[in-house]
PDB file of N, CA and C in Angstrom:
ATOM      1  N   MET A 374      14.026  26.383 -65.156  1.00  0.00           N
ATOM      2  CA  MET A 374      13.502  25.347 -64.301  1.00  0.00           C
ATOM      3  C   MET A 374      13.047  24.185 -65.188  1.00  0.00           C
ATOM      4  N   ASN A 375      13.259  22.990 -64.730  1.00  0.00           N
ATOM      5  CA  ASN A 375      12.959  21.794 -65.507  1.00  0.00           C
ATOM      6  C   ASN A 375      11.730  21.041 -65.022  1.00  0.00           C
ATOM      7  N   ILE A 376      10.776  21.738 -64.420  1.00  0.00           N
ATOM      8  CA  ILE A 376       9.592  21.062 -63.914  1.00  0.00           C
ATOM      9  C   ILE A 376       8.841  20.360 -65.035  1.00  0.00           C
ATOM     10  N   GLY A 377       8.804  20.951 -66.222  1.00  0.00           N
ATOM     11  CA  GLY A 377       8.120  20.324 -67.352  1.00  0.00           C
ATOM     12  C   GLY A 377       8.757  19.007 -67.739  1.00  0.00           C
ATOM     13  N   LEU A 378      10.082  18.972 -67.756  1.00  0.00           N
ATOM     14  CA  LEU A 378      10.794  17.730 -68.069  1.00  0.00           C
ATOM     15  C   LEU A 378      10.521  16.672 -67.006  1.00  0.00           C
ATOM     16  N   ASN A 379      10.567  17.104 -65.770  1.00  0.00           N
ATOM     17  CA  ASN A 379      10.356  16.176 -64.673  1.00  0.00           C
ATOM     18  C   ASN A 379       8.932  15.610 -64.695  1.00  0.00           C
ATOM     19  N   MET A 380       7.951  16.475 -64.912  1.00  0.00           N
ATOM     20  CA  MET A 380       6.565  16.008 -64.964  1.00  0.00           C
ATOM     21  C   MET A 380       6.347  15.106 -66.171  1.00  0.00           C
ATOM     22  N   SER A 381       6.945  15.435 -67.296  1.00  0.00           N
ATOM     23  CA  SER A 381       6.802  14.593 -68.488  1.00  0.00           C
ATOM     24  C   SER A 381       7.387  13.208 -68.251  1.00  0.00           C
ATOM     25  N   ASN A 382       8.514  13.142 -67.573  1.00  0.00           N
ATOM     26  CA  ASN A 382       9.111  11.859 -67.247  1.00  0.00           C
ATOM     27  C   ASN A 382       8.178  11.058 -66.336  1.00  0.00           C
ATOM     28  N   TYR A 383       7.579  11.719 -65.354  1.00  0.00           N
ATOM     29  CA  TYR A 383       6.627  11.085 -64.440  1.00  0.00           C
ATOM     30  C   TYR A 383       5.409  10.568 -65.207  1.00  0.00           C
ATOM     31  N   PHE A 384       4.867  11.393 -66.097  1.00  0.00           N
ATOM     32  CA  PHE A 384       3.708  10.979 -66.897  1.00  0.00           C
ATOM     33  C   PHE A 384       4.061   9.781 -67.781  1.00  0.00           C
ATOM     34  N   ALA A 385       5.241   9.790 -68.353  1.00  0.00           N
ATOM     35  CA  ALA A 385       5.656   8.678 -69.215  1.00  0.00           C
ATOM     36  C   ALA A 385       5.672   7.369 -68.437  1.00  0.00           C
ATOM     37  N   LEU A 386       6.186   7.407 -67.212  1.00  0.00           N
ATOM     38  CA  LEU A 386       6.218   6.196 -66.386  1.00  0.00           C
ATOM     39  C   LEU A 386       4.804   5.775 -65.985  1.00  0.00           C
ATOM     40  N   ARG A 387       4.036   6.707 -65.458  1.00  0.00           N
ATOM     41  CA  ARG A 387       2.699   6.389 -64.936  1.00  0.00           C
ATOM     42  C   ARG A 387       1.717   5.956 -66.016  1.00  0.00           C
ATOM     43  N   THR A 388       1.962   6.333 -67.275  1.00  0.00           N
ATOM     44  CA  THR A 388       1.049   5.944 -68.348  1.00  0.00           C
ATOM     45  C   THR A 388       1.609   4.787 -69.176  1.00  0.00           C
ATOM     46  N   GLY A 389       2.709   4.201 -68.714  1.00  0.00           N
ATOM     47  CA  GLY A 389       3.259   3.018 -69.365  1.00  0.00           C
ATOM     48  C   GLY A 389       4.020   3.277 -70.649  1.00  0.00           C
ATOM     49  N   LYS A 390       4.466   4.501 -70.866  1.00  0.00           N
ATOM     50  CA  LYS A 390       5.216   4.821 -72.084  1.00  0.00           C
ATOM     51  C   LYS A 390       6.688   4.449 -71.967  1.00  0.00           C
ATOM     52  N   ILE A 391       7.189   4.387 -70.732  1.00  0.00           N
ATOM     53  CA  ILE A 391       8.580   3.980 -70.495  1.00  0.00           C
ATOM     54  C   ILE A 391       8.633   3.029 -69.307  1.00  0.00           C
ATOM     55  N   GLU A 392       9.715   2.284 -69.240  1.00  0.00           N
ATOM     56  CA  GLU A 392       9.959   1.347 -68.141  1.00  0.00           C
ATOM     57  C   GLU A 392      10.611   2.085 -66.967  1.00  0.00           C
ATOM     58  N   GLN A 393      10.564   1.475 -65.802  1.00  0.00           N
ATOM     59  CA  GLN A 393      11.134   2.065 -64.588  1.00  0.00           C
ATOM     60  C   GLN A 393      12.617   2.420 -64.765  1.00  0.00           C
ATOM     61  N   ALA A 394      13.398   1.547 -65.388  1.00  0.00           N
ATOM     62  CA  ALA A 394      14.831   1.801 -65.565  1.00  0.00           C
ATOM     63  C   ALA A 394      15.074   3.061 -66.393  1.00  0.00           C
ATOM     64  N   HIS A 395      14.283   3.256 -67.429  1.00  0.00           N
ATOM     65  CA  HIS A 395      14.408   4.456 -68.262  1.00  0.00           C
ATOM     66  C   HIS A 395      14.014   5.687 -67.441  1.00  0.00           C
ATOM     67  N   TYR A 396      12.938   5.582 -66.700  1.00  0.00           N
ATOM     68  CA  TYR A 396      12.509   6.684 -65.831  1.00  0.00           C
ATOM     69  C   TYR A 396      13.632   7.050 -64.859  1.00  0.00           C
ATOM     70  N   ASP A 397      14.201   6.046 -64.193  1.00  0.00           N
ATOM     71  CA  ASP A 397      15.253   6.291 -63.202  1.00  0.00           C
ATOM     72  C   ASP A 397      16.457   6.983 -63.829  1.00  0.00           C
ATOM     73  N   ARG A 398      16.846   6.545 -64.996  1.00  0.00           N
ATOM     74  CA  ARG A 398      17.999   7.156 -65.677  1.00  0.00           C
ATOM     75  C   ARG A 398      17.719   8.625 -65.994  1.00  0.00           C
ATOM     76  N   LEU A 399      16.549   8.902 -66.567  1.00  0.00           N
ATOM     77  CA  LEU A 399      16.197  10.288 -66.873  1.00  0.00           C
ATOM     78  C   LEU A 399      16.030  11.109 -65.596  1.00  0.00           C
ATOM     79  N   GLN A 400      15.450  10.497 -64.583  1.00  0.00           N
ATOM     80  CA  GLN A 400      15.221  11.209 -63.324  1.00  0.00           C
ATOM     81  C   GLN A 400      16.538  11.673 -62.719  1.00  0.00           C
ATOM     82  N   ASN A 401      17.554  10.832 -62.781  1.00  0.00           N
ATOM     83  CA  ASN A 401      18.857  11.213 -62.247  1.00  0.00           C
ATOM     84  C   ASN A 401      19.411  12.437 -62.966  1.00  0.00           C
ATOM     85  N   ILE A 402      19.282  12.469 -64.276  1.00  0.00           N
ATOM     86  CA  ILE A 402      19.768  13.602 -65.062  1.00  0.00           C
ATOM     87  C   ILE A 402      18.962  14.862 -64.745  1.00  0.00           C
ATOM     88  N   ILE A 403      17.651  14.720 -64.708  1.00  0.00           N
ATOM     89  CA  ILE A 403      16.782  15.865 -64.420  1.00  0.00           C
ATOM     90  C   ILE A 403      17.074  16.413 -63.029  1.00  0.00           C
ATOM     91  N   GLN A 404      17.200  15.544 -62.042  1.00  0.00           N
ATOM     92  CA  GLN A 404      17.432  15.989 -60.668  1.00  0.00           C
ATOM     93  C   GLN A 404      18.753  16.744 -60.513  1.00  0.00           C
ATOM     94  N   MET A 405      19.736  16.418 -61.331  1.00  0.00           N
ATOM     95  CA  MET A 405      20.997  17.153 -61.274  1.00  0.00           C
ATOM     96  C   MET A 405      20.821  18.599 -61.729  1.00  0.00           C
ATOM     97  N   ASN A 406      19.764  18.863 -62.496  1.00  0.00           N
ATOM     98  CA  ASN A 406      19.551  20.194 -63.054  1.00  0.00           C
ATOM     99  C   ASN A 406      18.333  20.910 -62.505  1.00  0.00           C
ATOM    100  N   LEU A 407      17.554  20.253 -61.674  1.00  0.00           N
ATOM    101  CA  LEU A 407      16.326  20.834 -61.138  1.00  0.00           C
ATOM    102  C   LEU A 407      16.621  21.497 -59.806  1.00  0.00           C
ATOM    103  N   ARG A 408      16.272  22.753 -59.701  1.00  0.00           N
ATOM    104  CA  ARG A 408      16.468  23.481 -58.455  1.00  0.00           C
ATOM    105  C   ARG A 408      15.178  23.378 -57.650  1.00  0.00           C
ATOM    106  N   LEU A 409      15.187  22.533 -56.648  1.00  0.00           N
ATOM    107  CA  LEU A 409      13.976  22.292 -55.864  1.00  0.00           C
ATOM    108  C   LEU A 409      13.477  23.545 -55.162  1.00  0.00           C
ATOM    109  N   GLU A 410      14.372  24.467 -54.839  1.00  0.00           N
ATOM    110  CA  GLU A 410      13.925  25.702 -54.193  1.00  0.00           C
ATOM    111  C   GLU A 410      13.023  26.527 -55.113  1.00  0.00           C
ATOM    112  N   ASP A 411      13.123  26.330 -56.423  1.00  0.00           N
ATOM    113  CA  ASP A 411      12.234  27.014 -57.359  1.00  0.00           C
ATOM    114  C   ASP A 411      10.797  26.524 -57.230  1.00  0.00           C
ATOM    115  N   LEU A 412      10.621  25.345 -56.676  1.00  0.00           N
ATOM    116  CA  LEU A 412       9.304  24.733 -56.613  1.00  0.00           C
ATOM    117  C   LEU A 412       8.579  25.003 -55.297  1.00  0.00           C
ATOM    118  N   GLU A 413       9.269  25.569 -54.341  1.00  0.00           N
ATOM    119  CA  GLU A 413       8.687  25.762 -53.020  1.00  0.00           C
ATOM    120  C   GLU A 413       7.458  26.655 -53.044  1.00  0.00           C
ATOM    121  N   ASP A 414       7.433  27.618 -53.935  1.00  0.00           N
ATOM    122  CA  ASP A 414       6.332  28.579 -53.946  1.00  0.00           C
ATOM    123  C   ASP A 414       5.309  28.324 -55.039  1.00  0.00           C
ATOM    124  N   ILE A 415       5.313  27.139 -55.638  1.00  0.00           N
ATOM    125  CA  ILE A 415       4.349  26.863 -56.699  1.00  0.00           C
ATOM    126  C   ILE A 415       2.974  26.628 -56.086  1.00  0.00           C
ATOM    127  N   ASN A 416       2.036  27.422 -56.517  1.00  0.00           N
ATOM    128  CA  ASN A 416       0.653  27.273 -56.104  1.00  0.00           C
ATOM    129  C   ASN A 416      -0.012  26.344 -57.110  1.00  0.00           C
ATOM    130  N   GLN A 417      -0.553  25.222 -56.640  1.00  0.00           N
ATOM    131  CA  GLN A 417      -1.116  24.235 -57.565  1.00  0.00           C
ATOM    132  C   GLN A 417      -2.290  24.788 -58.356  1.00  0.00           C
ATOM    133  N   GLU A 418      -3.122  25.619 -57.748  1.00  0.00           N
ATOM    134  CA  GLU A 418      -4.238  26.198 -58.491  1.00  0.00           C
ATOM    135  C   GLU A 418      -3.740  27.070 -59.638  1.00  0.00           C
ATOM    136  N   ASP A 419      -2.721  27.883 -59.362  1.00  0.00           N
ATOM    137  CA  ASP A 419      -2.133  28.717 -60.412  1.00  0.00           C
ATOM    138  C   ASP A 419      -1.495  27.855 -61.496  1.00  0.00           C
ATOM    139  N   PHE A 420      -0.869  26.754 -61.069  1.00  0.00           N
ATOM    140  CA  PHE A 420      -0.247  25.857 -62.031  1.00  0.00           C
ATOM    141  C   PHE A 420      -1.296  25.258 -62.962  1.00  0.00           C
ATOM    142  N   PHE A 421      -2.404  24.784 -62.386  1.00  0.00           N
ATOM    143  CA  PHE A 421      -3.475  24.210 -63.212  1.00  0.00           C
ATOM    144  C   PHE A 421      -4.055  25.249 -64.170  1.00  0.00           C
ATOM    145  N   THR A 422      -4.238  26.456 -63.702  1.00  0.00           N
ATOM    146  CA  THR A 422      -4.745  27.525 -64.564  1.00  0.00           C
ATOM    147  C   THR A 422      -3.803  27.737 -65.740  1.00  0.00           C
ATOM    148  N   ALA A 423      -2.507  27.784 -65.452  1.00  0.00           N
ATOM    149  CA  ALA A 423      -1.515  28.015 -66.507  1.00  0.00           C
ATOM    150  C   ALA A 423      -1.437  26.843 -67.477  1.00  0.00           C
ATOM    151  N   ILE A 424      -1.397  25.618 -66.970  1.00  0.00           N
ATOM    152  CA  ILE A 424      -1.231  24.458 -67.847  1.00  0.00           C
ATOM    153  C   ILE A 424      -2.453  24.264 -68.748  1.00  0.00           C
ATOM    154  N   LYS A 425      -3.620  24.648 -68.252  1.00  0.00           N
ATOM    155  CA  LYS A 425      -4.826  24.523 -69.074  1.00  0.00           C
ATOM    156  C   LYS A 425      -4.849  25.530 -70.219  1.00  0.00           C
ATOM    157  N   LYS A 426      -4.021  26.565 -70.117  1.00  0.00           N
ATOM    158  CA  LYS A 426      -3.936  27.581 -71.172  1.00  0.00           C
ATOM    159  C   LYS A 426      -2.783  27.319 -72.143  1.00  0.00           C
ATOM    160  N   ASP A 427      -2.053  26.231 -71.947  1.00  0.00           N
ATOM    161  CA  ASP A 427      -0.892  25.943 -72.803  1.00  0.00           C
ATOM    162  C   ASP A 427      -1.309  25.908 -74.268  1.00  0.00           C
ATOM    163  N   LYS A 428      -0.537  26.574 -75.108  1.00  0.00           N
ATOM    164  CA  LYS A 428      -0.891  26.668 -76.535  1.00  0.00           C
ATOM    165  C   LYS A 428      -0.822  25.330 -77.260  1.00  0.00           C
ATOM    166  N   LYS A 429      -0.140  24.344 -76.707  1.00  0.00           N
ATOM    167  CA  LYS A 429      -0.059  23.028 -77.350  1.00  0.00           C
ATOM    168  C   LYS A 429      -1.303  22.180 -77.096  1.00  0.00           C
ATOM    169  N   ASN A 430      -2.088  22.533 -76.084  1.00  0.00           N
ATOM    170  CA  ASN A 430      -3.319  21.792 -75.795  1.00  0.00           C
ATOM    171  C   ASN A 430      -4.281  21.926 -76.969  1.00  0.00           C
ATOM    172  N   LYS A 431      -5.123  20.908 -77.143  1.00  0.00           N
ATOM    173  CA  LYS A 431      -6.147  21.009 -78.178  1.00  0.00           C
ATOM    174  C   LYS A 431      -7.315  20.092 -77.850  1.00  0.00           C
ATOM    175  N   ASP A 432      -8.474  20.509 -78.286  1.00  0.00           N
ATOM    176  CA  ASP A 432      -9.691  19.698 -78.160  1.00  0.00           C
ATOM    177  C   ASP A 432      -9.889  19.128 -76.753  1.00  0.00           C
ATOM    178  N   GLY A 433      -9.699  19.957 -75.736  1.00  0.00           N
ATOM    179  CA  GLY A 433      -9.924  19.504 -74.370  1.00  0.00           C
ATOM    180  C   GLY A 433      -8.893  18.518 -73.869  1.00  0.00           C
ATOM    181  N   GLN A 434      -7.682  18.584 -74.432  1.00  0.00           N
ATOM    182  CA  GLN A 434      -6.619  17.670 -74.018  1.00  0.00           C
ATOM    183  C   GLN A 434      -5.345  18.445 -73.704  1.00  0.00           C
ATOM    184  N   TYR A 435      -4.677  17.996 -72.630  1.00  0.00           N
ATOM    185  CA  TYR A 435      -3.346  18.513 -72.335  1.00  0.00           C
ATOM    186  C   TYR A 435      -2.378  17.933 -73.355  1.00  0.00           C
ATOM    187  N   CYS A 436      -1.385  18.696 -73.709  1.00  0.00           N
ATOM    188  CA  CYS A 436      -0.319  18.189 -74.564  1.00  0.00           C
ATOM    189  C   CYS A 436       0.968  18.155 -73.753  1.00  0.00           C
ATOM    190  N   PHE A 437       1.563  16.981 -73.664  1.00  0.00           N
ATOM    191  CA  PHE A 437       2.859  16.833 -73.010  1.00  0.00           C
ATOM    192  C   PHE A 437       3.831  16.214 -74.007  1.00  0.00           C
ATOM    193  N   ILE A 438       5.038  16.684 -73.969  1.00  0.00           N
ATOM    194  CA  ILE A 438       6.114  16.083 -74.756  1.00  0.00           C
ATOM    195  C   ILE A 438       6.804  15.112 -73.804  1.00  0.00           C
ATOM    196  N   ILE A 439       6.618  13.807 -74.044  1.00  0.00           N
ATOM    197  CA  ILE A 439       7.123  12.825 -73.093  1.00  0.00           C
ATOM    198  C   ILE A 439       8.121  11.879 -73.743  1.00  0.00           C
ATOM    199  N   PRO A 440       9.048  11.370 -72.934  1.00  0.00           N
ATOM    200  CA  PRO A 440      10.007  10.390 -73.452  1.00  0.00           C
ATOM    201  C   PRO A 440       9.303   9.061 -73.701  1.00  0.00           C
ATOM    202  N   THR A 441       9.656   8.437 -74.813  1.00  0.00           N
ATOM    203  CA  THR A 441       9.090   7.119 -75.124  1.00  0.00           C
ATOM    204  C   THR A 441      10.176   6.073 -75.341  1.00  0.00           C
ATOM    205  N   ASP A 442      11.411   6.530 -75.482  1.00  0.00           N
ATOM    206  CA  ASP A 442      12.558   5.652 -75.655  1.00  0.00           C
ATOM    207  C   ASP A 442      13.800   6.490 -75.390  1.00  0.00           C
ATOM    208  N   TYR A 443      14.958   5.869 -75.334  1.00  0.00           N
ATOM    209  CA  TYR A 443      16.182   6.628 -75.109  1.00  0.00           C
ATOM    210  C   TYR A 443      16.396   7.609 -76.251  1.00  0.00           C
ATOM    211  N   GLY A 444      16.421   8.891 -75.913  1.00  0.00           N
ATOM    212  CA  GLY A 444      16.641   9.932 -76.898  1.00  0.00           C
ATOM    213  C   GLY A 444      15.443  10.226 -77.791  1.00  0.00           C
ATOM    214  N   VAL A 445      14.284   9.660 -77.472  1.00  0.00           N
ATOM    215  CA  VAL A 445      13.082   9.857 -78.293  1.00  0.00           C
ATOM    216  C   VAL A 445      11.981  10.459 -77.419  1.00  0.00           C
ATOM    217  N   VAL A 446      11.367  11.526 -77.926  1.00  0.00           N
ATOM    218  CA  VAL A 446      10.209  12.106 -77.256  1.00  0.00           C
ATOM    219  C   VAL A 446       9.075  12.214 -78.260  1.00  0.00           C
ATOM    220  N   GLU A 447       7.867  12.202 -77.744  1.00  0.00           N
ATOM    221  CA  GLU A 447       6.691  12.305 -78.605  1.00  0.00           C
ATOM    222  C   GLU A 447       5.680  13.239 -77.963  1.00  0.00           C
ATOM    223  N   ARG A 448       4.920  13.895 -78.799  1.00  0.00           N
ATOM    224  CA  ARG A 448       3.804  14.704 -78.322  1.00  0.00           C
ATOM    225  C   ARG A 448       2.667  13.737 -77.986  1.00  0.00           C
ATOM    226  N   GLN A 449       2.214  13.788 -76.752  1.00  0.00           N
ATOM    227  CA  GLN A 449       1.142  12.917 -76.291  1.00  0.00           C
ATOM    228  C   GLN A 449       0.025  13.784 -75.729  1.00  0.00           C
ATOM    229  N   TYR A 450      -1.194  13.393 -75.983  1.00  0.00           N
ATOM    230  CA  TYR A 450      -2.347  14.139 -75.490  1.00  0.00           C
ATOM    231  C   TYR A 450      -3.069  13.336 -74.420  1.00  0.00           C
ATOM    232  N   PHE A 451      -3.472  14.045 -73.368  1.00  0.00           N
ATOM    233  CA  PHE A 451      -4.187  13.450 -72.250  1.00  0.00           C
ATOM    234  C   PHE A 451      -5.429  14.282 -71.998  1.00  0.00           C
ATOM    235  N   PRO A 452      -6.577  13.657 -71.794  1.00  0.00           N
ATOM    236  CA  PRO A 452      -7.803  14.431 -71.595  1.00  0.00           C
ATOM    237  C   PRO A 452      -7.707  15.333 -70.363  1.00  0.00           C
ATOM    238  N   ILE A 453      -8.245  16.516 -70.487  1.00  0.00           N
ATOM    239  CA  ILE A 453      -8.340  17.397 -69.328  1.00  0.00           C
ATOM    240  C   ILE A 453      -9.553  16.924 -68.545  1.00  0.00           C
ATOM    241  N   ASN A 454      -9.269  16.077 -67.562  1.00  0.00           N
ATOM    242  CA  ASN A 454     -10.342  15.510 -66.736  1.00  0.00           C
ATOM    243  C   ASN A 454      -9.792  15.210 -65.338  1.00  0.00           C
ATOM    244  N   GLU A 455     -10.647  14.667 -64.487  1.00  0.00           N
ATOM    245  CA  GLU A 455     -10.246  14.404 -63.105  1.00  0.00           C
ATOM    246  C   GLU A 455      -9.100  13.403 -63.009  1.00  0.00           C
ATOM    247  N   GLU A 456      -9.103  12.396 -63.872  1.00  0.00           N
ATOM    248  CA  GLU A 456      -8.050  11.369 -63.824  1.00  0.00           C
ATOM    249  C   GLU A 456      -6.679  11.968 -64.142  1.00  0.00           C
ATOM    250  N   THR A 457      -6.603  12.761 -65.194  1.00  0.00           N
ATOM    251  CA  THR A 457      -5.330  13.375 -65.566  1.00  0.00           C
ATOM    252  C   THR A 457      -4.927  14.415 -64.524  1.00  0.00           C
ATOM    253  N   ASP A 458      -5.886  15.198 -64.061  1.00  0.00           N
ATOM    254  CA  ASP A 458      -5.584  16.179 -63.020  1.00  0.00           C
ATOM    255  C   ASP A 458      -5.069  15.487 -61.760  1.00  0.00           C
ATOM    256  N   GLN A 459      -5.595  14.306 -61.465  1.00  0.00           N
ATOM    257  CA  GLN A 459      -5.105  13.560 -60.299  1.00  0.00           C
ATOM    258  C   GLN A 459      -3.661  13.115 -60.511  1.00  0.00           C
ATOM    259  N   LEU A 460      -3.309  12.729 -61.727  1.00  0.00           N
ATOM    260  CA  LEU A 460      -1.905  12.381 -62.019  1.00  0.00           C
ATOM    261  C   LEU A 460      -0.992  13.571 -61.744  1.00  0.00           C
ATOM    262  N   ILE A 461      -1.438  14.756 -62.136  1.00  0.00           N
ATOM    263  CA  ILE A 461      -0.645  15.962 -61.895  1.00  0.00           C
ATOM    264  C   ILE A 461      -0.524  16.221 -60.398  1.00  0.00           C
ATOM    265  N   LYS A 462      -1.613  16.065 -59.662  1.00  0.00           N
ATOM    266  CA  LYS A 462      -1.573  16.243 -58.207  1.00  0.00           C
ATOM    267  C   LYS A 462      -0.657  15.210 -57.565  1.00  0.00           C
ATOM    268  N   ASP A 463      -0.742  13.960 -58.040  1.00  0.00           N
ATOM    269  CA  ASP A 463       0.134  12.898 -57.529  1.00  0.00           C
ATOM    270  C   ASP A 463       1.598  13.238 -57.775  1.00  0.00           C
ATOM    271  N   TYR A 464       1.866  13.801 -58.947  1.00  0.00           N
ATOM    272  CA  TYR A 464       3.234  14.218 -59.277  1.00  0.00           C
ATOM    273  C   TYR A 464       3.751  15.189 -58.216  1.00  0.00           C
ATOM    274  N   PHE A 465       2.980  16.224 -57.924  1.00  0.00           N
ATOM    275  CA  PHE A 465       3.415  17.203 -56.933  1.00  0.00           C
ATOM    276  C   PHE A 465       3.572  16.575 -55.556  1.00  0.00           C
ATOM    277  N   GLU A 466       2.652  15.710 -55.182  1.00  0.00           N
ATOM    278  CA  GLU A 466       2.731  15.074 -53.863  1.00  0.00           C
ATOM    279  C   GLU A 466       3.938  14.162 -53.742  1.00  0.00           C
ATOM    280  N   GLN A 467       4.257  13.417 -54.787  1.00  0.00           N
ATOM    281  CA  GLN A 467       5.364  12.468 -54.723  1.00  0.00           C
ATOM    282  C   GLN A 467       6.717  13.119 -54.935  1.00  0.00           C
ATOM    283  N   GLU A 468       6.773  14.098 -55.826  1.00  0.00           N
ATOM    284  CA  GLU A 468       8.050  14.696 -56.169  1.00  0.00           C
ATOM    285  C   GLU A 468       8.479  15.818 -55.221  1.00  0.00           C
ATOM    286  N   TYR A 469       7.516  16.501 -54.625  1.00  0.00           N
ATOM    287  CA  TYR A 469       7.847  17.693 -53.834  1.00  0.00           C
ATOM    288  C   TYR A 469       7.184  17.684 -52.475  1.00  0.00           C
ATOM    289  N   LYS A 470       7.379  16.572 -51.768  1.00  0.00           N
ATOM    290  CA  LYS A 470       6.807  16.440 -50.419  1.00  0.00           C
ATOM    291  C   LYS A 470       7.511  17.379 -49.479  1.00  0.00           C
TER     292      LYS A 470
END
């Protein structure tokens, strides 16, 4: 499942790391490989519990590998706080209505 790729692309756009055109191009590729039926049973509370335990996180920050240019990704850290959690909730609301 490519939910991590899809969320990273969303985070890159929403945090100004990539332009809309780059997001759209990556989104098209991701959507060709993302099985939406895999996402139907995702419990957001369980997802938050799991993502907060990710081994890449450090010092109270989520770690996401996000696109920053064509063919370039970078490790980016986002504080584990209400603002970042809201971005994750927005992702689920917008991507999987």
